[in-house]
Amino acid sequence: MPLSPLAPAAFPDLPVIDGVTFATAEAGVKYANRADVMLALLTPGSTIAGVFTRSATRSANVLDCQEKLGGDQSGPAAIFVNSGNSNAFTGKHGTGSVNAIASAIQDTTGVAANRVFTSSTGVIGEPLPHDKIIAKIGELHTAQTTAGLSDAARAIMTTDTFAKGSTRQITVDGKTVNIAGIAKGSGMIAPDMATMLVYIFTDAVIGFEALQWVLTDNTNKTFNNITVDSDTSTSDTLLVGATGASGVDVTGNDDFAEALHAVMLDLAHQVVRDGEGATKFITIDVTGADSDDDARKVAMATANSPLVKTAIAGEDANWGRVVMAVGKSGAKADRDALSISFGDIKVADNGWRAPDYSEDAAAAYMKGDEITISVDLGIGSGSSTVWTCDLTHEYIRINADYRS
Amino acid sequence: MPLSPLAPAAFPDLPVIDGVTFATAEAGVKYANRADVMLALLTPGSTIAGVFTRSATRSANVLDCQEKLGGDQSGPAAIFVNSGNSNAFTGKHGTGSVNAIASAIQDTTGVAANRVFTSSTGVIGEPLPHDKIIAKIGELHTAQTTAGLSDAARAIMTTDTFAKGSTRQITVDGKTVNIAGIAKGSGMIAPDMATMLVYIFTDAVIGFEALQWVLTDNTNKTFNNITVDSDTSTSDTLLVGATGASGVDVTGNDDFAEALHAVMLDLAHQVVRDGEGATKFITIDVTGADSDDDARKVAMATANSPLVKTAIAGEDANWGRVVMAVGKSGAKADRDALSISFGDIKVADNGWRAPDYSEDAAAAYMKGDEITISVDLGIGSGSSTVWTCDLTHEYIRINADYRS
């Protein structure tokens, strides 16, 4: 798979997060000659928060994580991930695999099974060969290192064309708090070979309820507002582990919330930039809606419209298709109050083509690889921003030419 | 544009519908050297019923038709259609164009303007050159013929690769009632160059309320259950004209409702068969849902999923993507009660790959050009059927390589 043209220049230097160590190994779940499992071990007292896919057919791992979330946070914790097999739609066998892996990690590392959070990504409906994984737990335990987060970013990749990482630091009373995260996903959500997985670590001190709140709030402004192809994985998982090793309590600290937001937004954008077949990074800004919900409906209808996405792939400033998407969104709209811009170029205004619209200027703008479409509904103060990519021949090639 | 591989063998022989005449002309709205306007004139007392797009940005013509529907049915009536320009998102100019055309038809033919129903299809956001159209009204009036319905089917085409017609007859007390209809649409719903327009004529006797009821009921079982690309036109229009010329009253007649249903389903399937880039005609049958609404959610989520549609384009029996679509649909689902079949081949059962599933048999089935996916949710008695087509390179070529 060639590197996405929208890939960042380089993988960032991720800092050590005191209180958490990492290791990867080659378990041969599906891929040969590459790391496909990763284990993170977090110091006693680490807080684990998480958000997950809302799919009604979510995987055994997701159901297990959701059950374990919010329990006693005093002991050590573990996060385990395998690629190559999603353990989704695998019936009771899937639950058995999760339990077997958690038990093996408990036996080897001493982390209680109810503090072992697992994720699996890869093909759907095939029994997970968990024996191959369990055989590597000892190696994953002895190889633990504080510097292993970058390797972990590579171990969890499936159809990704680049590894995804992001980091921010804040200073509180002269002390540094570090946040570092990794993600995988391309095609937000291609259930056979892709899924969005995100793991973020911080040395901040923060309790479960506060961490879960700031995570959920930021998810609604980042990962819940990206879409590649409107399809939803059975396995999407985002976990945050806070080890407390910095000694800095960030409960209620806005700087921490903003830094976490920045890491999450950066990773979310990287997922879009690695969207299957993407050649354009698209921002849809909706303002003037009757409510934020209505604004999001318009933004998502536009971002998911095959006709809008193909127009952008074709570098066509086809604002008629945006009018169509507004119309189908289900949001309250008044044709005569609607205005639409591509970048700074106003293309439609007051229910009509903008009087000084220049097709040449719009055509030049569409040749860039970062496209912003602004829609002002002109009837209220609701707003929303959604990020997506274009729909290209390469998306069809990846998804129609691939055989399960 | 090459003929769709799913096109019917031939355009059907449409019968004369007594009480309605047709003519087409070359107005040069956008296309040269082809008929692009059609006028149908219906005898006094004809009943006109209609259903329309629910888009919030619907065209001036649609808003005008909706206003005129259900008035006094005693006078003559007219249906006018142009291709090449949709008169959508054209502000107050759009309303002016509709009124100018209706007035011109009133002046020339004597049909009251409030009984003139107009549709426009083509590019969005360009002022409709209604003077070119008005200049042809005289020619359209003098050229009226009872045999012109087939020519009308061709005049309303835009990106369609074949003209679409359908007919049924019923016998009531030894007398024949005829129904004949035409449609255009390909890409259910590509707002620049396509839109779904359907006109059905019958010589039955039936009042407005009864005709509107049977039309709406049948629409929910036919045109509302097809999708090509999930995008919704600003101009979709379906009008039925009943001239009463047969002298047969069909109010409450089930045979008439069924025959009308058959014509509508046939035309709806033809629209899918001409879906942009389509190479497979796909039926999604959902049963066992908590409600009919839930069943339709699952069917539509599956039919609109780019991953399901690309898998079928690739002749891949990728049932994991169907599991994903069920999960994201928002319908109540129980993974362990779910079963999925491709044709007669059960691929998944009881939350797990079906025990006697043969990949070879499924691969052979996927090579056909008519694919049925059956999803049984196993939790209730709700059901729904939706029709769609696959998503191919040709769809991208048509929509990304075309410039407005």
CSV table of C-alpha atoms in Angstrom, one decimal, chain B:
chain,number,residue,atom,x,y,z
B,1,MET,CA,-22.5,6.6,-21.8
B,2,PRO,CA,-22.6,2.8,-22.5
B,3,LEU,CA,-25.9,1.0,-21.9
B,4,SER,CA,-26.2,-0.4,-18.3
B,5,PRO,CA,-25.5,-4.1,-18.3
B,6,LEU,CA,-28.6,-4.5,-16.2
B,7,ALA,CA,-30.9,-2.8,-18.7
B,8,PRO,CA,-34.1,-4.6,-19.7
B,9,ALA,CA,-34.0,-6.3,-23.2
B,10,ALA,CA,-36.4,-3.7,-24.7
B,11,PHE,CA,-38.6,-0.8,-24.0
B,12,PRO,CA,-42.2,-2.1,-23.5
B,13,ASP,CA,-45.1,-1.5,-25.9
B,14,LEU,CA,-47.1,1.1,-24.0
B,15,PRO,CA,-50.9,1.2,-24.7
B,16,VAL,CA,-52.8,4.4,-25.6
B,17,ILE,CA,-54.3,5.8,-22.4
B,18,ASP,CA,-57.6,7.4,-23.5
B,19,GLY,CA,-57.9,11.0,-22.3
B,20,VAL,CA,-54.3,12.0,-22.4
B,21,THR,CA,-52.1,13.1,-25.2
B,22,PHE,CA,-48.4,13.9,-25.4
B,23,ALA,CA,-45.8,15.9,-27.4
B,24,THR,CA,-42.1,16.5,-27.2
B,25,ALA,CA,-39.9,19.2,-28.7
B,26,GLU,CA,-36.3,20.5,-28.9
B,27,ALA,CA,-36.1,23.7,-26.8
B,28,GLY,CA,-32.3,23.7,-26.4
B,29,VAL,CA,-32.5,24.3,-22.6
B,30,LYS,CA,-29.0,22.7,-22.4
B,31,TYR,CA,-28.8,19.8,-24.8
B,32,ALA,CA,-28.8,20.3,-28.6
B,33,ASN,CA,-30.4,18.1,-31.2
B,34,ARG,CA,-32.6,16.1,-28.9
B,35,ALA,CA,-36.1,16.5,-27.4
B,36,ASP,CA,-35.7,18.1,-24.0
B,37,VAL,CA,-39.3,19.2,-23.2
B,38,MET,CA,-42.5,17.2,-23.0
B,39,LEU,CA,-46.1,18.3,-22.5
B,40,ALA,CA,-49.0,16.0,-21.5
B,41,LEU,CA,-52.6,17.2,-21.7
B,42,LEU,CA,-55.3,15.5,-19.7
B,43,THR,CA,-59.0,15.6,-20.4
B,44,PRO,CA,-61.3,17.6,-18.1
B,45,GLY,CA,-62.1,15.8,-14.9
B,46,SER,CA,-58.7,14.0,-14.7
B,47,THR,CA,-57.5,13.4,-11.2
B,48,ILE,CA,-53.8,14.3,-10.5
B,49,ALA,CA,-52.0,12.8,-7.4
B,50,GLY,CA,-48.4,13.1,-6.6
B,51,VAL,CA,-45.5,12.4,-4.2
B,52,PHE,CA,-42.3,14.5,-4.0
B,53,THR,CA,-38.8,14.7,-2.5
B,54,ARG,CA,-38.7,15.5,1.2
B,55,SER,CA,-35.6,17.6,0.7
B,56,ALA,CA,-35.5,20.9,2.7
B,57,THR,CA,-33.9,22.5,-0.4
B,58,ARG,CA,-36.5,21.3,-2.9
B,59,SER,CA,-36.9,23.0,-6.3
B,60,ALA,CA,-39.4,25.8,-7.1
B,61,ASN,CA,-41.3,23.3,-9.3
B,62,VAL,CA,-41.7,20.8,-6.5
B,63,LEU,CA,-43.0,23.5,-4.1
B,64,ASP,CA,-45.4,24.7,-6.8
B,65,CYS,CA,-46.7,21.1,-7.5
B,66,GLN,CA,-47.3,20.5,-3.8
B,67,GLU,CA,-49.3,23.7,-3.6
B,68,LYS,CA,-51.5,22.8,-6.6
B,69,LEU,CA,-52.2,19.2,-5.5
B,70,GLY,CA,-55.7,18.4,-4.2
B,71,GLY,CA,-57.6,21.3,-5.7
B,72,ASP,CA,-60.7,21.3,-7.9
B,73,GLN,CA,-60.2,18.4,-10.3
B,74,SER,CA,-63.0,19.3,-12.8
B,75,GLY,CA,-61.0,21.1,-15.5
B,76,PRO,CA,-58.4,19.8,-17.9
B,77,ALA,CA,-54.8,19.3,-16.6
B,78,ALA,CA,-51.3,19.5,-18.0
B,79,ILE,CA,-47.9,18.0,-17.0
B,80,PHE,CA,-44.8,19.7,-18.4
B,81,VAL,CA,-41.2,18.5,-18.0
B,82,ASN,CA,-37.9,19.9,-19.1
B,83,SER,CA,-34.4,18.3,-18.8
B,84,GLY,CA,-31.1,20.1,-18.8
B,85,ASN,CA,-31.8,22.5,-15.9
B,86,SER,CA,-33.4,21.6,-12.6
B,87,ASN,CA,-34.5,25.1,-11.6
B,88,ALA,CA,-33.4,24.2,-8.1
B,89,PHE,CA,-31.6,26.7,-5.8
B,90,THR,CA,-32.6,29.5,-8.2
B,91,GLY,CA,-34.2,31.8,-5.6
B,92,LYS,CA,-37.2,33.9,-6.6
B,93,HIS,CA,-36.2,33.6,-10.2
B,94,GLY,CA,-37.1,29.9,-10.0
B,95,THR,CA,-40.7,30.7,-8.9
B,96,GLY,CA,-40.9,33.2,-11.7
B,97,SER,CA,-39.9,30.6,-14.2
B,98,VAL,CA,-42.5,28.1,-13.0
B,99,ASN,CA,-45.3,30.8,-13.2
B,100,ALA,CA,-44.2,32.0,-16.6
B,101,ILE,CA,-44.3,28.5,-18.1
B,102,ALA,CA,-47.7,27.7,-16.4
B,103,SER,CA,-49.2,31.0,-17.7
B,104,ALA,CA,-47.9,30.3,-21.2
B,105,ILE,CA,-49.4,26.8,-21.2
B,106,GLN,CA,-52.7,28.3,-19.9
B,107,ASP,CA,-52.7,30.9,-22.7
B,108,THR,CA,-52.0,28.4,-25.5
B,109,THR,CA,-54.0,25.3,-24.3
B,110,GLY,CA,-56.7,26.7,-22.1
B,111,VAL,CA,-55.6,24.6,-19.1
B,112,ALA,CA,-55.9,26.8,-16.0
B,113,ALA,CA,-52.4,27.6,-14.6
B,114,ASN,CA,-53.3,26.1,-11.3
B,115,ARG,CA,-53.8,22.7,-13.1
B,116,VAL,CA,-50.4,22.9,-14.8
B,117,PHE,CA,-47.8,20.7,-13.0
B,118,THR,CA,-44.2,21.3,-14.0
B,119,SER,CA,-40.9,19.4,-13.3
B,120,SER,CA,-37.4,20.4,-14.2
B,121,THR,CA,-34.3,18.2,-14.1
B,122,GLY,CA,-30.6,19.0,-14.8
B,123,VAL,CA,-28.0,21.4,-13.4
B,124,ILE,CA,-28.7,23.1,-10.0
B,125,GLY,CA,-28.3,26.8,-9.4
B,126,GLU,CA,-28.5,28.1,-13.0
B,127,PRO,CA,-31.4,30.4,-13.9
B,128,LEU,CA,-33.8,28.4,-16.1
B,129,PRO,CA,-34.0,29.9,-19.6
B,130,HIS,CA,-37.8,29.8,-19.6
B,131,ASP,CA,-38.1,32.0,-22.7
B,132,LYS,CA,-36.6,29.1,-24.8
B,133,ILE,CA,-39.3,26.8,-23.3
B,134,ILE,CA,-42.2,29.2,-23.8
B,135,ALA,CA,-41.2,29.6,-27.4
B,136,LYS,CA,-42.0,25.9,-27.9
B,137,ILE,CA,-45.4,25.7,-26.2
B,138,GLY,CA,-47.3,26.3,-29.4
B,139,GLU,CA,-45.4,23.5,-31.1
B,140,LEU,CA,-46.0,21.2,-28.1
B,141,HIS,CA,-49.7,22.0,-28.3
B,142,THR,CA,-50.2,21.4,-32.0
B,143,ALA,CA,-48.1,18.2,-32.0
B,144,GLN,CA,-50.2,16.4,-29.3
B,145,THR,CA,-50.7,12.7,-30.0
B,146,THR,CA,-52.1,9.8,-28.0
B,147,ALA,CA,-49.1,7.7,-28.9
B,148,GLY,CA,-46.4,10.0,-27.6
B,149,LEU,CA,-45.6,8.5,-24.2
B,150,SER,CA,-42.6,6.6,-25.5
B,151,ASP,CA,-41.1,9.7,-27.0
B,152,ALA,CA,-41.8,11.5,-23.6
B,153,ALA,CA,-39.7,8.8,-21.8
B,154,ARG,CA,-36.8,9.7,-24.0
B,155,ALA,CA,-37.3,13.5,-23.7
B,156,ILE,CA,-37.0,13.5,-19.9
B,157,MET,CA,-33.7,11.5,-19.8
B,158,THR,CA,-30.5,13.1,-18.5
B,159,THR,CA,-27.6,10.7,-17.6
B,160,ASP,CA,-30.0,7.7,-18.0
B,161,THR,CA,-28.6,5.0,-20.3
B,162,PHE,CA,-32.0,3.7,-21.2
B,163,ALA,CA,-35.6,5.0,-21.4
B,164,LYS,CA,-37.9,3.5,-18.7
B,165,GLY,CA,-41.5,2.4,-19.2
B,166,SER,CA,-43.9,0.0,-17.7
B,167,THR,CA,-47.6,-1.0,-18.2
B,168,ARG,CA,-50.3,-3.2,-16.7
B,169,GLN,CA,-54.0,-3.8,-17.5
B,170,ILE,CA,-56.8,-5.0,-15.3
B,171,THR,CA,-60.3,-6.1,-16.2
B,172,VAL,CA,-63.2,-5.0,-14.2
B,173,ASP,CA,-66.7,-6.3,-15.1
B,174,GLY,CA,-65.4,-7.1,-18.6
B,175,LYS,CA,-64.0,-3.7,-19.1
B,176,THR,CA,-60.2,-3.0,-19.5
B,177,VAL,CA,-58.4,-0.4,-17.4
B,178,ASN,CA,-54.9,0.6,-18.6
B,179,ILE,CA,-52.0,1.9,-16.6
B,180,ALA,CA,-48.8,3.1,-18.3
B,181,GLY,CA,-45.9,5.0,-16.8
B,182,ILE,CA,-42.4,6.4,-17.6
B,183,ALA,CA,-39.5,7.3,-15.4
B,184,LYS,CA,-36.1,8.8,-15.5
B,185,GLY,CA,-33.3,8.4,-12.9
B,186,SER,CA,-29.9,6.9,-12.6
B,187,GLY,CA,-28.0,7.6,-9.5
B,188,MET,CA,-31.3,7.9,-7.7
B,189,ILE,CA,-30.3,11.2,-7.2
B,190,ALA,CA,-27.4,13.0,-8.7
B,191,PRO,CA,-28.5,16.6,-8.3
B,192,ASP,CA,-26.5,18.0,-11.2
B,193,MET,CA,-27.5,15.7,-13.9
B,194,ALA,CA,-30.1,13.3,-12.6
B,195,THR,CA,-33.2,13.2,-10.4
B,196,MET,CA,-36.0,10.8,-10.3
B,197,LEU,CA,-39.1,11.8,-12.3
B,198,VAL,CA,-42.0,9.4,-12.8
B,199,TYR,CA,-45.3,10.0,-14.7
B,200,ILE,CA,-48.0,7.4,-14.7
B,201,PHE,CA,-51.3,7.6,-16.6
B,202,THR,CA,-54.4,5.6,-16.3
B,203,ASP,CA,-57.9,5.7,-17.9
B,204,ALA,CA,-59.4,4.6,-14.6
B,205,VAL,CA,-62.1,6.7,-12.8
B,206,ILE,CA,-60.8,7.6,-9.3
B,207,GLY,CA,-61.1,10.6,-7.1
B,208,PHE,CA,-58.2,12.6,-5.7
B,209,GLU,CA,-58.2,11.3,-2.2
B,210,ALA,CA,-58.4,7.6,-3.2
B,211,LEU,CA,-55.7,8.0,-5.9
B,212,GLN,CA,-53.4,9.9,-3.5
B,213,TRP,CA,-53.9,7.2,-0.8
B,214,VAL,CA,-53.1,4.3,-3.1
B,215,LEU,CA,-50.1,6.2,-4.6
B,216,THR,CA,-48.6,7.1,-1.2
B,217,ASP,CA,-49.1,3.5,0.1
B,218,ASN,CA,-47.4,2.1,-3.0
B,219,THR,CA,-44.6,4.6,-2.9
B,220,ASN,CA,-43.7,3.4,0.5
B,221,LYS,CA,-43.3,-0.1,-0.9
B,222,THR,CA,-41.5,0.9,-4.1
B,223,PHE,CA,-39.7,4.2,-4.8
B,224,ASN,CA,-39.1,4.9,-1.1
B,225,ASN,CA,-37.3,1.6,-0.9
B,226,ILE,CA,-34.7,2.1,-3.6
B,227,THR,CA,-31.3,3.7,-3.2
B,228,VAL,CA,-28.3,4.1,-5.5
B,229,ASP,CA,-26.0,6.3,-3.5
B,230,SER,CA,-28.0,7.5,-0.5
B,231,ASP,CA,-28.1,11.0,-1.9
B,232,THR,CA,-31.5,12.8,-2.2
B,233,SER,CA,-32.5,14.9,-5.1
B,234,THR,CA,-34.0,18.4,-4.7
B,235,SER,CA,-36.5,17.6,-7.5
B,236,ASP,CA,-37.8,14.0,-7.2
B,237,THR,CA,-41.4,14.0,-8.5
B,238,LEU,CA,-44.0,11.2,-9.2
B,239,LEU,CA,-47.3,12.3,-10.7
B,240,VAL,CA,-50.2,10.0,-11.5
B,241,GLY,CA,-53.0,11.2,-13.9
B,242,ALA,CA,-56.2,9.3,-14.0
B,243,THR,CA,-58.4,10.4,-17.0
B,244,GLY,CA,-61.5,8.4,-16.3
B,245,ALA,CA,-61.9,7.6,-20.0
B,246,SER,CA,-62.4,3.9,-19.4
B,247,GLY,CA,-65.6,4.7,-17.4
B,248,VAL,CA,-64.5,2.1,-14.8
B,249,ASP,CA,-64.4,3.3,-11.2
B,250,VAL,CA,-61.5,1.7,-9.4
B,251,THR,CA,-62.0,3.3,-6.0
B,252,GLY,CA,-61.1,0.7,-3.4
B,253,ASN,CA,-60.3,-1.9,-6.1
B,254,ASP,CA,-57.4,-4.1,-5.0
B,255,ASP,CA,-56.6,-5.2,-8.5
B,256,PHE,CA,-56.0,-1.6,-9.5
B,257,ALA,CA,-53.9,-1.0,-6.4
B,258,GLU,CA,-51.8,-4.1,-7.3
B,259,ALA,CA,-51.5,-3.2,-10.9
B,260,LEU,CA,-50.4,0.3,-10.0
B,261,HIS,CA,-47.9,-1.2,-7.5
B,262,ALA,CA,-46.5,-3.5,-10.3
B,263,VAL,CA,-46.0,-0.5,-12.6
B,264,MET,CA,-44.3,1.5,-9.8
B,265,LEU,CA,-42.1,-1.4,-8.7
B,266,ASP,CA,-41.1,-2.2,-12.3
B,267,LEU,CA,-40.1,1.5,-12.9
B,268,ALA,CA,-38.3,1.7,-9.5
B,269,HIS,CA,-36.3,-1.4,-10.4
B,270,GLN,CA,-35.4,0.1,-13.8
B,271,VAL,CA,-34.1,3.2,-12.0
B,272,VAL,CA,-31.8,1.0,-9.9
B,273,ARG,CA,-30.8,-1.0,-12.9
B,274,ASP,CA,-29.6,2.3,-14.5
B,275,GLY,CA,-27.9,3.3,-11.3
B,276,GLU,CA,-24.6,5.1,-12.0
B,277,GLY,CA,-21.9,2.5,-12.6
B,278,ALA,CA,-24.2,-0.4,-11.6
B,279,THR,CA,-23.1,-3.9,-12.5
B,280,LYS,CA,-25.3,-5.8,-9.9
B,281,PHE,CA,-28.9,-5.5,-9.0
B,282,ILE,CA,-29.2,-6.1,-5.3
B,283,THR,CA,-32.2,-7.1,-3.1
B,284,ILE,CA,-31.9,-6.7,0.6
B,285,ASP,CA,-34.6,-8.7,2.5
B,286,VAL,CA,-34.8,-8.1,6.2
B,287,THR,CA,-37.0,-10.2,8.4
B,288,GLY,CA,-37.4,-11.0,12.1
B,289,ALA,CA,-36.9,-7.3,13.2
B,290,ASP,CA,-38.5,-5.7,16.3
B,291,SER,CA,-40.7,-3.6,13.9
B,292,ASP,CA,-41.0,-2.8,10.2
B,293,ASP,CA,-39.2,0.5,10.9
B,294,ASP,CA,-36.3,-1.3,12.4
B,295,ALA,CA,-36.2,-3.8,9.4
B,296,ARG,CA,-36.1,-0.8,7.0
B,297,LYS,CA,-33.2,0.8,9.0
B,298,VAL,CA,-31.2,-2.4,8.7
B,299,ALA,CA,-32.1,-2.8,5.0
B,300,MET,CA,-31.2,0.8,4.2
B,301,ALA,CA,-27.9,0.8,6.3
B,302,THR,CA,-26.9,-2.3,4.3
B,303,ALA,CA,-28.0,-1.0,0.9
B,304,ASN,CA,-26.1,2.4,1.5
B,305,SER,CA,-22.9,0.9,3.0
B,306,PRO,CA,-20.0,1.7,0.7
B,307,LEU,CA,-18.2,-1.4,2.1
B,308,VAL,CA,-21.1,-3.7,1.3
B,309,LYS,CA,-21.6,-2.2,-2.1
B,310,THR,CA,-17.9,-2.4,-3.0
B,311,ALA,CA,-17.7,-6.0,-1.7
B,312,ILE,CA,-20.5,-7.0,-4.1
B,313,ALA,CA,-18.8,-5.1,-6.9
B,314,GLY,CA,-15.8,-7.2,-6.2
B,315,GLU,CA,-17.9,-10.4,-6.2
B,316,ASP,CA,-16.8,-11.0,-2.6
B,317,ALA,CA,-19.3,-12.8,-0.2
B,318,ASN,CA,-18.1,-10.5,2.5
B,319,TRP,CA,-20.8,-11.1,5.2
B,320,GLY,CA,-18.7,-9.4,7.9
B,321,ARG,CA,-19.6,-6.2,6.2
B,322,VAL,CA,-23.3,-7.0,6.5
B,323,VAL,CA,-22.8,-7.7,10.2
B,324,MET,CA,-21.2,-4.3,10.5
B,325,ALA,CA,-24.2,-2.6,8.7
B,326,VAL,CA,-26.7,-4.3,11.0
B,327,GLY,CA,-24.6,-3.1,13.9
B,328,LYS,CA,-24.5,0.6,12.8
B,329,SER,CA,-28.2,0.7,11.6
B,330,GLY,CA,-29.6,1.8,15.0
B,331,ALA,CA,-32.1,-1.0,14.9
B,332,LYS,CA,-32.5,-3.4,17.9
B,333,ALA,CA,-30.3,-6.5,17.2
B,334,ASP,CA,-29.0,-9.5,19.1
B,335,ARG,CA,-25.8,-10.8,17.7
B,336,ASP,CA,-26.5,-14.3,18.8
B,337,ALA,CA,-30.0,-14.4,17.0
B,338,LEU,CA,-28.7,-13.0,13.7
B,339,SER,CA,-28.5,-15.0,10.5
B,340,ILE,CA,-27.5,-13.9,7.1
B,341,SER,CA,-27.9,-15.6,3.7
B,342,PHE,CA,-26.5,-14.7,0.2
B,343,GLY,CA,-29.1,-16.2,-2.2
B,344,ASP,CA,-30.0,-19.6,-0.7
B,345,ILE,CA,-26.6,-20.0,0.9
B,346,LYS,CA,-26.6,-19.4,4.7
B,347,VAL,CA,-23.4,-17.7,5.6
B,348,ALA,CA,-23.9,-16.7,9.2
B,349,ASP,CA,-26.2,-18.2,11.8
B,350,ASN,CA,-26.7,-17.7,15.6
B,351,GLY,CA,-23.9,-15.1,15.9
B,352,TRP,CA,-21.3,-17.2,14.2
B,353,ARG,CA,-20.2,-18.4,10.7
B,354,ALA,CA,-22.8,-21.0,9.5
B,355,PRO,CA,-21.3,-24.4,10.3
B,356,ASP,CA,-21.8,-25.8,6.7
B,357,TYR,CA,-20.9,-22.6,4.9
B,358,SER,CA,-19.1,-23.2,1.6
B,359,GLU,CA,-16.9,-20.4,0.4
B,360,ASP,CA,-16.8,-21.9,-3.1
B,361,ALA,CA,-20.6,-21.9,-3.3
B,362,ALA,CA,-20.9,-18.3,-2.1
B,363,ALA,CA,-18.1,-17.2,-4.5
B,364,ALA,CA,-20.0,-18.8,-7.4
B,365,TYR,CA,-23.2,-17.1,-6.4
B,366,MET,CA,-21.6,-13.6,-6.2
B,367,LYS,CA,-20.7,-13.9,-9.9
B,368,GLY,CA,-24.3,-13.5,-10.9
B,369,ASP,CA,-25.8,-10.1,-11.7
B,370,GLU,CA,-28.8,-10.4,-9.4
B,371,ILE,CA,-27.8,-10.7,-5.7
B,372,THR,CA,-30.2,-11.2,-2.8
B,373,ILE,CA,-28.9,-10.7,0.7
B,374,SER,CA,-31.3,-11.9,3.4
B,375,VAL,CA,-30.9,-10.8,7.0
B,376,ASP,CA,-33.0,-12.4,9.7
B,377,LEU,CA,-32.7,-10.6,13.0
B,378,GLY,CA,-34.5,-13.4,14.9
B,379,ILE,CA,-36.2,-11.2,17.5
B,380,GLY,CA,-39.6,-10.2,16.0
B,381,SER,CA,-41.8,-10.1,13.0
B,382,GLY,CA,-40.8,-6.8,11.3
B,383,SER,CA,-39.8,-7.0,7.7
B,384,SER,CA,-38.6,-4.7,4.8
B,385,THR,CA,-37.2,-5.1,1.3
B,386,VAL,CA,-34.9,-2.5,-0.3
B,387,TRP,CA,-33.3,-2.6,-3.7
B,388,THR,CA,-29.9,-1.1,-4.7
B,389,CYS,CA,-26.9,-1.5,-6.9
B,390,ASP,CA,-23.2,-2.0,-6.3
B,391,LEU,CA,-20.5,0.8,-6.1
B,392,THR,CA,-18.0,0.6,-8.8
B,393,HIS,CA,-15.1,2.5,-10.5
B,394,GLU,CA,-17.6,3.7,-13.0
B,395,TYR,CA,-19.6,5.6,-10.3
B,396,ILE,CA,-16.4,7.4,-9.4
B,397,ARG,CA,-15.7,8.1,-13.0
B,398,ILE,CA,-19.1,9.5,-13.7
B,399,ASN,CA,-19.2,11.7,-10.6
B,400,ALA,CA,-15.6,12.7,-10.0
B,401,ASP,CA,-14.6,13.2,-13.6
B,402,TYR,CA,-17.7,15.1,-14.6
B,403,ARG,CA,-17.5,18.9,-14.4
B,404,SER,CA,-20.5,21.1,-13.7
